[in-house]
Every structure is written in C-alpha cells, then in structure tokens.
XYZ file of C-alpha atoms in Angstrom:
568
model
C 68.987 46.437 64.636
C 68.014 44.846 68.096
C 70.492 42.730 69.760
C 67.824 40.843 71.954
C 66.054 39.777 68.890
C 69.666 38.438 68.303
C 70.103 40.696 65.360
C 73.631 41.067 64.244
C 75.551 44.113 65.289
C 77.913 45.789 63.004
C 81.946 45.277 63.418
C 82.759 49.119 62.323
C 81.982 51.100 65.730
C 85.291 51.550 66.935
C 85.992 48.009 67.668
C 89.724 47.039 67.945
C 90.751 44.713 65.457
C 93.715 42.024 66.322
C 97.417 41.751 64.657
C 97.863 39.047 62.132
C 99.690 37.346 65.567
C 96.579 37.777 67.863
C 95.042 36.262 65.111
C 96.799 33.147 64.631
C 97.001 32.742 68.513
C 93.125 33.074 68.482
C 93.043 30.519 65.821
C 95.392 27.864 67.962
C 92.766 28.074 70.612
C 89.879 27.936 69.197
C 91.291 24.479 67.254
C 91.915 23.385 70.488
C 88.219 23.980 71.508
C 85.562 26.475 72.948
C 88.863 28.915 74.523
C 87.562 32.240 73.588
C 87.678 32.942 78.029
C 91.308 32.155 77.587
C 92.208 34.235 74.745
C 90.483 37.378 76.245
C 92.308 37.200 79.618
C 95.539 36.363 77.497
C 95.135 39.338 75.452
C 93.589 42.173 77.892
C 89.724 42.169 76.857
C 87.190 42.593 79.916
C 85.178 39.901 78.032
C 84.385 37.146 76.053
C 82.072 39.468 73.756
C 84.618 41.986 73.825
C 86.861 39.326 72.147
C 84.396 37.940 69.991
C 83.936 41.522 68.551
C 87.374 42.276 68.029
C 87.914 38.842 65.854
C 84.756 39.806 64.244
C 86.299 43.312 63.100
C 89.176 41.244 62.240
C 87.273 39.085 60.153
C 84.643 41.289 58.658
C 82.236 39.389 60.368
C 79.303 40.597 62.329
C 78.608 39.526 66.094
C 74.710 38.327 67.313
C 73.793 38.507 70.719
C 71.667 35.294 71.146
C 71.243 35.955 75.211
C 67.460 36.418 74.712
C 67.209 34.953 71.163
C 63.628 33.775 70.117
C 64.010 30.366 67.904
C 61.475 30.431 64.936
C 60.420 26.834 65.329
C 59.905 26.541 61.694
C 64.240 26.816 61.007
C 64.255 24.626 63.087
C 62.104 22.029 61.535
C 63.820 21.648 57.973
C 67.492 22.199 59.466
C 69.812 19.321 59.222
C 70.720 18.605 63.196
C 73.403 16.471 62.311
C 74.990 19.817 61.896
C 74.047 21.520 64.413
C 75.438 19.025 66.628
C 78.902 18.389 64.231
C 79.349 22.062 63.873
C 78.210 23.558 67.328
C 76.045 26.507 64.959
C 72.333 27.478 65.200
C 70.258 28.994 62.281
C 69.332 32.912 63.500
C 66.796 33.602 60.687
C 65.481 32.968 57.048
C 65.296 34.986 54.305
C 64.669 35.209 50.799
C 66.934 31.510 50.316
C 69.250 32.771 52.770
C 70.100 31.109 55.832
C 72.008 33.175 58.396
C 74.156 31.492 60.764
C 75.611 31.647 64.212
C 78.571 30.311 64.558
C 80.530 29.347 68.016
C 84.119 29.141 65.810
C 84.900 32.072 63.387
C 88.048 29.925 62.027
C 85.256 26.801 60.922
C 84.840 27.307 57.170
C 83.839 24.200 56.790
C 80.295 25.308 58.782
C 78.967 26.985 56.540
C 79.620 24.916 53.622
C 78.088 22.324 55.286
C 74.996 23.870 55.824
C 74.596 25.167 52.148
C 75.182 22.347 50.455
C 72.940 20.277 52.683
C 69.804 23.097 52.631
C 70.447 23.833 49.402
C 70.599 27.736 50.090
C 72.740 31.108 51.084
C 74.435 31.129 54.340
C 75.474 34.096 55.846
C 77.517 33.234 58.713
C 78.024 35.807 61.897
C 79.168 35.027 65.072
C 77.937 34.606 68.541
C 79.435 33.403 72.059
C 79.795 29.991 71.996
C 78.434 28.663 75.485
C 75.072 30.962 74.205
C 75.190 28.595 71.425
C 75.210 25.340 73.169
C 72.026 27.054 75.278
C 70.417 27.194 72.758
C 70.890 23.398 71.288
C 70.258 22.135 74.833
C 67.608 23.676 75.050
C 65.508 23.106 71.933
C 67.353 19.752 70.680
C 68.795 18.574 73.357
C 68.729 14.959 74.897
C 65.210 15.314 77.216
C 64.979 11.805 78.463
C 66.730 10.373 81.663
C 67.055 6.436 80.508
C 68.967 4.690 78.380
C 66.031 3.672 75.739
C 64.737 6.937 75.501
C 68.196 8.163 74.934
C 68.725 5.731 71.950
C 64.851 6.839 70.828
C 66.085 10.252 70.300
C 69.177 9.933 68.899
C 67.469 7.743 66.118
C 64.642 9.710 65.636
C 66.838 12.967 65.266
C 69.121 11.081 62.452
C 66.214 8.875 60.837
C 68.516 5.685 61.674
C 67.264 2.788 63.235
C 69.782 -0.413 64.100
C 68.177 -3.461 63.257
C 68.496 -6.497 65.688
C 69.015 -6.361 69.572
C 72.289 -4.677 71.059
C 73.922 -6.280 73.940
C 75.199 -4.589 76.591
C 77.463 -5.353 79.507
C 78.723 -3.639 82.697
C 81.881 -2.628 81.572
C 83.025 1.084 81.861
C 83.741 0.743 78.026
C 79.840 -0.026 77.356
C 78.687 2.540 79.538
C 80.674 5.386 77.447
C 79.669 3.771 74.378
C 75.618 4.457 75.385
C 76.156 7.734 75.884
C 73.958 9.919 74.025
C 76.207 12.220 72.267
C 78.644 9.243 71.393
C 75.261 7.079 69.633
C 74.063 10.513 67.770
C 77.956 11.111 66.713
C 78.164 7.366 65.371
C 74.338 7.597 63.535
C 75.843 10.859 62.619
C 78.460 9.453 60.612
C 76.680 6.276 59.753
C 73.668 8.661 57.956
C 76.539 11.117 56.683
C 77.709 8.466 54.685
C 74.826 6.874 53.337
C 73.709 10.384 52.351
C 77.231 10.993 50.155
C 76.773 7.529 48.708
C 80.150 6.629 50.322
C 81.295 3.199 49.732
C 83.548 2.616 52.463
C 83.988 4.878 55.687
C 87.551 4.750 56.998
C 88.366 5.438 60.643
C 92.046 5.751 61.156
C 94.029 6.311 64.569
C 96.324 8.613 64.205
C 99.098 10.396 66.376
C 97.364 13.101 66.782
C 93.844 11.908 66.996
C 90.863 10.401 64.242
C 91.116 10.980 60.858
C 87.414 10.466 58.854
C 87.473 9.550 55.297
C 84.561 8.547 52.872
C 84.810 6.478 49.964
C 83.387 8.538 47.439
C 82.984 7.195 43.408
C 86.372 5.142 44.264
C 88.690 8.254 45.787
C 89.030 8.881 49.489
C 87.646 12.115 50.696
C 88.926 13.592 54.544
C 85.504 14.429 56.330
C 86.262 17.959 58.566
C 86.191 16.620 62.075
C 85.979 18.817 65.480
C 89.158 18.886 67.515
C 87.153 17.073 70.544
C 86.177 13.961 68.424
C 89.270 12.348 69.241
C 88.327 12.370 72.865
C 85.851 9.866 72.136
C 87.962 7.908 70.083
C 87.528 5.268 72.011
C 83.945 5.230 72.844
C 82.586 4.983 69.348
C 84.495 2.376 68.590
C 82.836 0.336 71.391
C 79.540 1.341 70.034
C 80.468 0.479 66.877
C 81.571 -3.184 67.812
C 78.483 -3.230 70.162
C 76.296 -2.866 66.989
C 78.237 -5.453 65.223
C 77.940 -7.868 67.835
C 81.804 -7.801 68.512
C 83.900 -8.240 71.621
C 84.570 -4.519 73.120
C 86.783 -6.003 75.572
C 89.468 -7.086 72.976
C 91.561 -4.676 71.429
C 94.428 -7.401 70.470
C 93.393 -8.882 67.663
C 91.393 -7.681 64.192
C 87.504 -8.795 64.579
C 85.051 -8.805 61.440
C 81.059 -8.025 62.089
C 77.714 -6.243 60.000
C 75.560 -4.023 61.109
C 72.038 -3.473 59.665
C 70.487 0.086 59.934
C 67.314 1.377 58.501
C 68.087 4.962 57.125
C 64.966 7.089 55.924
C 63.446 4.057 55.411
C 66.012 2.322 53.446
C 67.755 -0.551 54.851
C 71.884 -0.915 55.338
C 74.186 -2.847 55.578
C 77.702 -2.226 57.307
C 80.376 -4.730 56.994
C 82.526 -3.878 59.834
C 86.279 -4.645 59.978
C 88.448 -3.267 63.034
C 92.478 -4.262 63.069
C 94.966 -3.211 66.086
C 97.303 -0.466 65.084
C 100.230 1.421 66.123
C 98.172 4.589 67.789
C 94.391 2.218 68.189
C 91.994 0.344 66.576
C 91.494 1.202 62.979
C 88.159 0.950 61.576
C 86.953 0.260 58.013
C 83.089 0.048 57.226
C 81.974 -1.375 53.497
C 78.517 0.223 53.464
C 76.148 -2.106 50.757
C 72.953 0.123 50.084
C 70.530 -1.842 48.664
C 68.060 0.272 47.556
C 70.409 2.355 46.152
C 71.743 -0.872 43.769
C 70.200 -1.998 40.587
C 71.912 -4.380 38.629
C 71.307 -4.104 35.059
C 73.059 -4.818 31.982
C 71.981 -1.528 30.086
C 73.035 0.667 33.288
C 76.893 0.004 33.699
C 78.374 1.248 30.779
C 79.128 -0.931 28.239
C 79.449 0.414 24.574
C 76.333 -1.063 22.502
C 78.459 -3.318 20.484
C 80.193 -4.893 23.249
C 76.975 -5.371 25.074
C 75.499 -7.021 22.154
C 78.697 -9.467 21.933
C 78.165 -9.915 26.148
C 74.420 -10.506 26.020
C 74.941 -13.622 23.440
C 78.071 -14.564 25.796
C 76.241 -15.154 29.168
C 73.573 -16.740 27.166
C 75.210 -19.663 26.171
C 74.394 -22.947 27.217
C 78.180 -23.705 29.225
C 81.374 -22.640 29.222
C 83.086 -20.125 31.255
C 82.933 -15.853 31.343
C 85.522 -14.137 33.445
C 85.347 -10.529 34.867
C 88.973 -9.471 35.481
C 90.328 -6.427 37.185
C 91.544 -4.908 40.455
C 89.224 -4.813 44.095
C 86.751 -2.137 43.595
C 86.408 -2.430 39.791
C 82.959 -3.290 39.861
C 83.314 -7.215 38.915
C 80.400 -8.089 41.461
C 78.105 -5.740 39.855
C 78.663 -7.095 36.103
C 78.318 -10.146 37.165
C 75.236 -9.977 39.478
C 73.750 -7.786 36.422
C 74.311 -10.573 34.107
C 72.656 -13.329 36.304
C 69.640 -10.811 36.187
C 69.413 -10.656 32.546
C 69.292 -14.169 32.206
C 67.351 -15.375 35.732
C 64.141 -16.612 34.373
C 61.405 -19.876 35.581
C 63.142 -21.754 33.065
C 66.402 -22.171 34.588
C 68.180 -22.443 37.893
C 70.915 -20.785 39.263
C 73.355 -20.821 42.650
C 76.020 -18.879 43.571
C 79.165 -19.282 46.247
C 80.311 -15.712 47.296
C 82.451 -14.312 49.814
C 81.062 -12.380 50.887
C 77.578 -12.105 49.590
C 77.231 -8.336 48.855
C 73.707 -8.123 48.113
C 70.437 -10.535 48.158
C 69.042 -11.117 44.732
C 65.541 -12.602 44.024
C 65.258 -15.851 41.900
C 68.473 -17.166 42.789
C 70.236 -19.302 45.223
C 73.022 -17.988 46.914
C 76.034 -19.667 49.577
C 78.161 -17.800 51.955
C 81.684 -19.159 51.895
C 82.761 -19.998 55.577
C 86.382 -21.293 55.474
C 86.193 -22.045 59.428
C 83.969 -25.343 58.195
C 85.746 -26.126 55.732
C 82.471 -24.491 52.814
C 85.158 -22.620 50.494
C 84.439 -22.191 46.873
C 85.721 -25.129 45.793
C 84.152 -27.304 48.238
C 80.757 -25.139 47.319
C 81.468 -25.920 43.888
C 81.247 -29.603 44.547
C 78.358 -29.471 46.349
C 76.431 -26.828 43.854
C 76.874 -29.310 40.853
C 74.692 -32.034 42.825
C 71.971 -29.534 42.410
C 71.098 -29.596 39.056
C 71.800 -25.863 38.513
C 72.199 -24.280 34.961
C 74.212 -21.241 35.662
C 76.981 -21.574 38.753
C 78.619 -18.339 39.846
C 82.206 -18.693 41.976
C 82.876 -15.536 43.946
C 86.417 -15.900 42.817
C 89.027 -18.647 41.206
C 91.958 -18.092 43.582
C 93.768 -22.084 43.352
C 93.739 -24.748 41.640
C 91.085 -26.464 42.798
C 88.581 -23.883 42.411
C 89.827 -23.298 38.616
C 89.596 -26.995 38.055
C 86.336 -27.345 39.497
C 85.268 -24.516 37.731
C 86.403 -26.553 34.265
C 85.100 -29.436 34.755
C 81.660 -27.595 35.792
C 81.555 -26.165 32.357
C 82.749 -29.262 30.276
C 79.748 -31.360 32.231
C 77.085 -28.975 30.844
C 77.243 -25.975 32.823
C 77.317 -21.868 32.647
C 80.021 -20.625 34.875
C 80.695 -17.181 35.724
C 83.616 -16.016 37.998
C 86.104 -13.438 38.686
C 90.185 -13.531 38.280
C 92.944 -10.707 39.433
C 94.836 -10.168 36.043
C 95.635 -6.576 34.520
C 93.729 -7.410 31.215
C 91.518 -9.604 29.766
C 94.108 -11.432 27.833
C 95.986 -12.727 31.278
C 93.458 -14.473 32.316
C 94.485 -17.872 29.851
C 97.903 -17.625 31.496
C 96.449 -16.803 34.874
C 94.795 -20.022 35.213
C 97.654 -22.228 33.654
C 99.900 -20.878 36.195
C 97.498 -22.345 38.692
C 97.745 -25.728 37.511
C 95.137 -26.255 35.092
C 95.745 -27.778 31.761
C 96.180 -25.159 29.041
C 94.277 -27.413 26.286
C 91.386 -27.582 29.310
C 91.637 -23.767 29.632
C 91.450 -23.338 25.760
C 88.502 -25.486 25.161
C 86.103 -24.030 28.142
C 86.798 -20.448 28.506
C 84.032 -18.812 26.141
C 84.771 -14.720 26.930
C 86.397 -12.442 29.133
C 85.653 -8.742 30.122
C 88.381 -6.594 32.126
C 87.155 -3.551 33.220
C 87.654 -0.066 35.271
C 85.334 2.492 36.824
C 85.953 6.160 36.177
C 83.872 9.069 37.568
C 81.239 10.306 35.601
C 81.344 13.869 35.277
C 79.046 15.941 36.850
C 76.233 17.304 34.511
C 75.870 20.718 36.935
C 79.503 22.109 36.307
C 81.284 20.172 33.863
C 83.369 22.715 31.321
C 83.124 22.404 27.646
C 87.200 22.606 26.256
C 88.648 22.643 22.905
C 92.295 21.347 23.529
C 95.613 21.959 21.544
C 97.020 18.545 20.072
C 99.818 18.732 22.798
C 97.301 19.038 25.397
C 96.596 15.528 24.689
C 98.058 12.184 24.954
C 99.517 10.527 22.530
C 97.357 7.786 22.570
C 94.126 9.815 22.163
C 92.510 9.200 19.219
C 92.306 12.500 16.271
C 89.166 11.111 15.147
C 87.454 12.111 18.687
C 87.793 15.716 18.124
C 86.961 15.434 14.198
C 83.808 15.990 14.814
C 84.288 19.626 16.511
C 82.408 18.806 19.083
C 84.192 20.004 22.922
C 85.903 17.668 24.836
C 84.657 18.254 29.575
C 86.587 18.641 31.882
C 85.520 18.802 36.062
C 84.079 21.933 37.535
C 83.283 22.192 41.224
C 79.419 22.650 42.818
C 77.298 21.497 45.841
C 75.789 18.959 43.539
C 78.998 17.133 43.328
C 80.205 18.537 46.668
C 83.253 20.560 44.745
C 84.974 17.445 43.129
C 83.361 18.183 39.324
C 81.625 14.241 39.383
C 79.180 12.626 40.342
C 78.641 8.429 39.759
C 80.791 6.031 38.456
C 81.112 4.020 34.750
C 82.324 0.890 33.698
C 85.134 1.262 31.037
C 85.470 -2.579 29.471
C 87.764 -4.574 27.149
C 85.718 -7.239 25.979
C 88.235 -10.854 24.590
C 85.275 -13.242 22.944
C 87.134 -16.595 22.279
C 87.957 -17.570 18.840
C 90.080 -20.289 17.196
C 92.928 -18.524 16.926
C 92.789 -17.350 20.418
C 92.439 -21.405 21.610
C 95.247 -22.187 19.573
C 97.146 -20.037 20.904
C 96.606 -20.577 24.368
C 96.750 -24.174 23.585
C 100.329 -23.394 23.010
C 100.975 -21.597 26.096
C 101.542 -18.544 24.470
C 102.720 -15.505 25.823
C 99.506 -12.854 26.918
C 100.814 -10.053 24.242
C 100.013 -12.482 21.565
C 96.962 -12.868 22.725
C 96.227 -9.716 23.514
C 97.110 -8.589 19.703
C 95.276 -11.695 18.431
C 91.864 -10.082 19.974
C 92.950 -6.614 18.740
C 92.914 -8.131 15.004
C 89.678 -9.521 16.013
C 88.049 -6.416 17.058
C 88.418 -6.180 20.664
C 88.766 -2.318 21.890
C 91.128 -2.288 24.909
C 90.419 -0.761 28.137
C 92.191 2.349 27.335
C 90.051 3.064 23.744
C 87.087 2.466 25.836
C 87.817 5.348 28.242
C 88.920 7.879 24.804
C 85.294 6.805 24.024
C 83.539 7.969 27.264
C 85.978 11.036 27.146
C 84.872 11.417 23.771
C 80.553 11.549 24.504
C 81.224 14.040 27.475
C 80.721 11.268 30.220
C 84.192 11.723 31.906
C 87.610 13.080 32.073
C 91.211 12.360 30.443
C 92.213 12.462 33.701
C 90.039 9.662 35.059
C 91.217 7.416 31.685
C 94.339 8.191 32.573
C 94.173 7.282 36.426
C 92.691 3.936 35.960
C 94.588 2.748 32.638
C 97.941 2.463 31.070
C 98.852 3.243 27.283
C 98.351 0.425 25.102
C-alpha cells in the first residue's frame, strides 16, 4: 500500500505499543484537544507520527499518511460536513458501502458512529495526524470568502439553513465573536442537528466544567457528544443565538424570551428561544415547532377505535365543554388542534386564545395571549364571544375567571375546548370547583374529558419478540393480553432509532364522557375516586389499560406504560 495515496499503513512492523498508563495519559490530552506534540515530547518519540503509530499499535488501528492525499471529489459531495467540522475527520476512500475514515482523535468513538448512522454505511476508522486533517478541511471546505455576508452565505449553504428575517448587528466585541464563521456553522450545526433527530427541545446548559448539549428526543433527554473546545465559545453562540432572536446580547442579568425562524432543506422552523441567568452562565432552552413535520389528525394520535368513536360525537356537539388533562409535554395541544381540524368546515366559525400559539392552522382564527396589555385568556374570552364564533378554544383554564368565562361560553350556545393540569380525567370536576366555580355550573356544562400520556413507539427495525414468565409482569397486566400466544416487544438498539429501540411517540388516553350519574355526583362535590369508579362502571378504560393495550398490539414497551402511569 502507498502512503502518498494516503493508504493506511499497517500497526504490526515493530511499532512500540504504549502501557495501559501511556495510554490513559494519551487519552487526558487528547480530551483536552489536538496535544499529540505534547504527548510525544512527554513520552520520548522523535515525532508526532511516531506517536500516532504507537497509539495506533495500541489500539489496533492503522495510521494514513494524508501529506499528499488526493480528495475524490465525489466523497466529498454526499458526506455530511456538519461532521466533518463537529468531529475534525475526513473520508479517505469508498468502497463496496464502506466508508473509511481519518480520524484526528483515536479516543472519539463517537466519530464514527456519527458518520454511519448519518451515511447509512460501514466505517472503518484509521488514523492520521491531526493538523494534516484540518489541511485538508481548509482546504476543500473551508470558509473562502473575506466578508461578513459571504461568510454567513457559506455557512448556510453548507448546512441547508437559512434564518428568516434581518439580523441586527452592533459594534460590540460580543457581536463581532458571534459572526464568526465557525461560531454561525457550529450554531446552524446544532440548529439542523436537531431538526434532523426530530428533537423537540434543545437544551444548552452551563456547567462547571463547560456546555452540556441535550436533545429532546420522543419526550427523554438525550446528551449530544460535544468537543472539549466547544465550551470556549460558550459564550459566543449564545450571542448569536440571541442575535437571531432579536434579543439584547448585552444583558446577561435577567431571563429574555425570543423565536427564531429558519428554513431547513426547504422546510420552515420555528425556535422559541428562552435564555435564564445561572450559577456558571446563561442557560439556553430552544422549543423547536416543525411544521411540516406536524399533521394534526384525529386517526393519527392513537386513540383506540372505540374511544375515538365516543370523541368524534363529543367535539361534535353543538356546546358544552371537552377538557384535555395531563402533564406539559403530554400532547394536549395536538388533540386538541386535531379535533378543531376534524370539525373546521365553511359552515362554522372558530377562534382560539393560545399561549403561545404553537402552530398556524388554516380555516381558523387564532389570538396570541399578551399579558403585558392586559389580552389574557380570560379577557380573550370576552372579547371572542362578541364574534359570533361556534367553537372557542382557551389555551388553558388556570383561575377563576377563565373557568367561569369558559362556563358561561358554553351555557350561551357555545363549543369550548380547553386544557386543565389534573392527574386524571376524573379531577378535572374538582379541579375547577376548587377554582371557584359553582359545582352545579361545572356539572351541567362539562360534556367529556380525555387525560392522556405519550409513550415511545417502538421501533419497527429492532424491536424483540418476548414470551414473558407471569412474574415478569406486573400485577396489573392483564392475562387476557398474552391469551392469545401472540409475543409481547421489547426495545432493541439500531441506527434507525439511533440505539434507543424507538422511534415516534403515541397517545395513551382515558376517555370520562359525562353521564347522569357522573353530574350528580359532582353536583354533590364528591370526592374524584367516586368519580373515577363511577366512569369505570360506565366503561371508561383508564390510562394505565390503555398502555397494556398498546403493549399488547406490539406498539410499545411495559416499560414506557410503566414510566408514564401509575397502577390503578
């Protein structure tokens, strides 16, 4: 094999290999950053390559010399240079599905994985000298252009993100760091990172010893693998990220809200910034809302045919009120935008008052709460009734005079959908007594209400087929699930699903449709457990028998029931 052509050379011709302590200590450095000059002199080699062989050797990994490497442009082309760029490597060759790798850290596992699961193929990782790495990137994807707008062309073009809207700019030292190049492609970078892993959040947390990265994935928080530098320029992309939310960069005392709108491959963003003060710097949280990714249907989120039968007929009733119940992040806004959009039609008008509004849909009229001019929902709910609508959505009843509003909306003619914090569905007739509001008032006008949960859907690539013992199981599962000898999944691992075994989310729902039994008894202030059994009687299936189903038809765990519920 030729070394020009960059070739890798083999680690078994009387190389010296390293003690498990030279090891470690070349580990420590190399965390630290590109120190490979360091730990030669440190540990007697006349080189860097000499030391890069011998923790090659070490490693079983072969060594590339890329000094008068040839690029094949065509790598090049279909390579993800987010990458390249995150993980300081650079593709060597192609072939047959295999990708084989330079990389400038032997201790980064995480490269390689990276690379895989983005191509989609092999990587066979060797090593070469780091500063013959970042040659290479400078030369063939580095930043070419001398001014600041064809620095910001570049960046976008190389991450196919585009921010919407004009960014200001002012002389400060902190704007000037924050339109540096590598600081906007390492922001795009994470913005397009995240869109791409259908994050819902991305959290940005100061830490002691530098940033922490964490993604929002299907509901659970996944750490992002970060280079040791990127806390360097800690600072700097958080004044680029206030820059593109139109925030103050100068003022670090006090938490500041903003949105940022991005077009990503075409598809447009949007980034609800929020950035608080903490003990070690700014903490960031971003709520990405993908629209095109969103499509709010009735049929999609995971309701059991007989309780979307019971719904449908619920949210088509000519007034009352339906309540969606359950924690942040339980997917209220979706149910309920999906049920405006089954029953939108010419025929009938309808407004909403949000807080904030999440997502833009067609046909129907939507308010932005803004509590510095005095437009809350109740106020909005005032004004909403003068006109003329037939369906009225409130964001949320949080006091008394939303909740009262929201009654005497529905007893005047009117459809009302909101949301309410309670644990279950039965809480909710106690919830809004507790507010204030009269419990014959609350008995007479609330028509339905649906609590619900997401779980992670399993992924269809990897998930494992398992016959369990009874005492595998919890009490509470039902026998009849496994009568019909059919297996019950549990989570793999694969790049589809980036090694967590699911993939998507599911609505599991406990559906409480108002009878007379169920006004009486809230009539009487009744305790919630009575209610709660009345529905049983009645035919309600709790949130926790809803999951047993899902586990049941193969579409998620016991583990995931388990997580989001508690025994009835």
């Amino acid at each position: 094999m030729s070394a020009v052509l960059g070739r890798p050379e083999t680690a078994d011709s009387g190389v010296r290999r390293l003690s498990p302590q030279e090891l470690k200590a070349a580990r420590e450095l190399f965390e630290q950053g590109d120190q490979l000059d360091r730990f030669a002199r440190e540990h007697g080699f006349d080189s860097e390559l000499d030391a890069l062989r011998a923790i090659g050797a070490s490693l079983r990994m072969p060594v590339v010399d890329l000094s008068n490497f040839e690029v094949d442009a065509e790598i090049l082309k279909d390579f993800p240079v987010r990458l390249v760029h995150r993980h300081a490597v650079f593709p060597v060759s192609r072939e047959d599905g295999t990708i084989e790798l330079a990389l400038s850290s032997p201790f980064d596992v995480q490269a390689a994985d990276a690379v895989a699961a983005a191509t989609g193929q092999f990587v066979s990782p060797v090593l070469a000298l780091p500063h013959e790495i970042n040659t290479l990137i400078k030369t063939h994807l580095g930043v070419g252009a001398e001014t600041l707008d064809g620095l910001m062309a570049q960046a976008e073009e190389e991450d196919g993100i585009e921010v919407l809207g004009e960014l200001e700019f002012d002389e400060s030292e902190a704007a000037a760091m924050a339109q540096q190049a590598s600081v906007v492609r390492l922001v795009n970078d994470i913005l397009v990172e995240a869109v791409t892993a259908r994050a819902s959040d991305i959290h940005m947390e100061a830490q002691a010893d530098g940033i922490r990265l964490r993604y929002r994935i299907d509901g659970v928080l996944q750490t992002q693998p970060l280079p040791p530098e990127m806390s360097r320029f800690q600072a700097a992309i958080i004044s680029r990220l206030k820059i593109m939310a139109h925030l103050n960069i100068a003022e670090k005392r006090v938490p500041q809200d903003g949105r940022i709108k991005i077009r990503v491959s075409g598809r447009e963003v949007d980034i609800r910034v929020s950035i608080i003060p903490m003990l070690h710097g700014e903490g960031v949280v971003m709520r990405v809302l993908d629209k095109d990714a969103m499509s709010f249907s009735l049929d999609g989120i995971g309701m059991e045919p007989a309780v979307h039968e019971k719904f449908s007929e619920l949210i088509r009733l000519p007034h009352g009120i339906v309540l969606v119940t359950g924690p942040t992040g339980s997917g209220k806004t979706t149910t309920l935008y999906s049920s405006l959009a089954e029953i939108r039609s010419e025929r009938n008008k309808i407004i909403t008052t949000e807080d904030p509004i999440e997502y833009q849909l067609e046909g129907i009229n939507q308010i932005q709460v803004n509590h510095k001019v005095g437009l809350t929902f109740a106020a909005g709910l005032r004004s909403i009734l003068r006109h003329d609508p037939d369906v009225v959505l409130v964001g949320e009843i949080r006091d008394f005079e939303t909740a009262e509003n929201a009654v005497q909306a529905s007893l005047t003619g009117h459809m009302v959908f909101s949301t309410l914090h309670t644990n279950d569905a039965a809480g909710a007739f106690m919830r809004l007594v507790d507010m204030g509001v009269e419990p014959f008032l609350v008995a007479s006008t609330v028509e339905g209400i649906v609590a619900q949960r997401l779980v992670r859907t399993l992924c269809r690539e990897c998930r494992k087929p398992w016959m369990p013992f009874p005492d595998e199981l919890p009490k509470d599962f039902p026998e009849s699930a496994l009568e019909s000898g059919e297996p019950l999944y549990r989570p793999g691992g694969c790049r589809a699903c980036r090694g967590t075994g699911y993939s998507g989310r599911l609505g599991i729902y406990e559906l409480l449709v108002t009878n007379d039994e169920i006004r009486q008894l809230a009539n009487d202030r009744t305790g919630t457990n009575a209610i709660r059994q009345a529905a049983i009687a009645a035919g309600m299936k709790t949130l926790r028998q809803d999951g047993w189903i899902k586990v049941a038809k193969g579409l998620t765990s016991i583990d995931e029931v388990l997580r989001v519920t508690k025994a009835d």
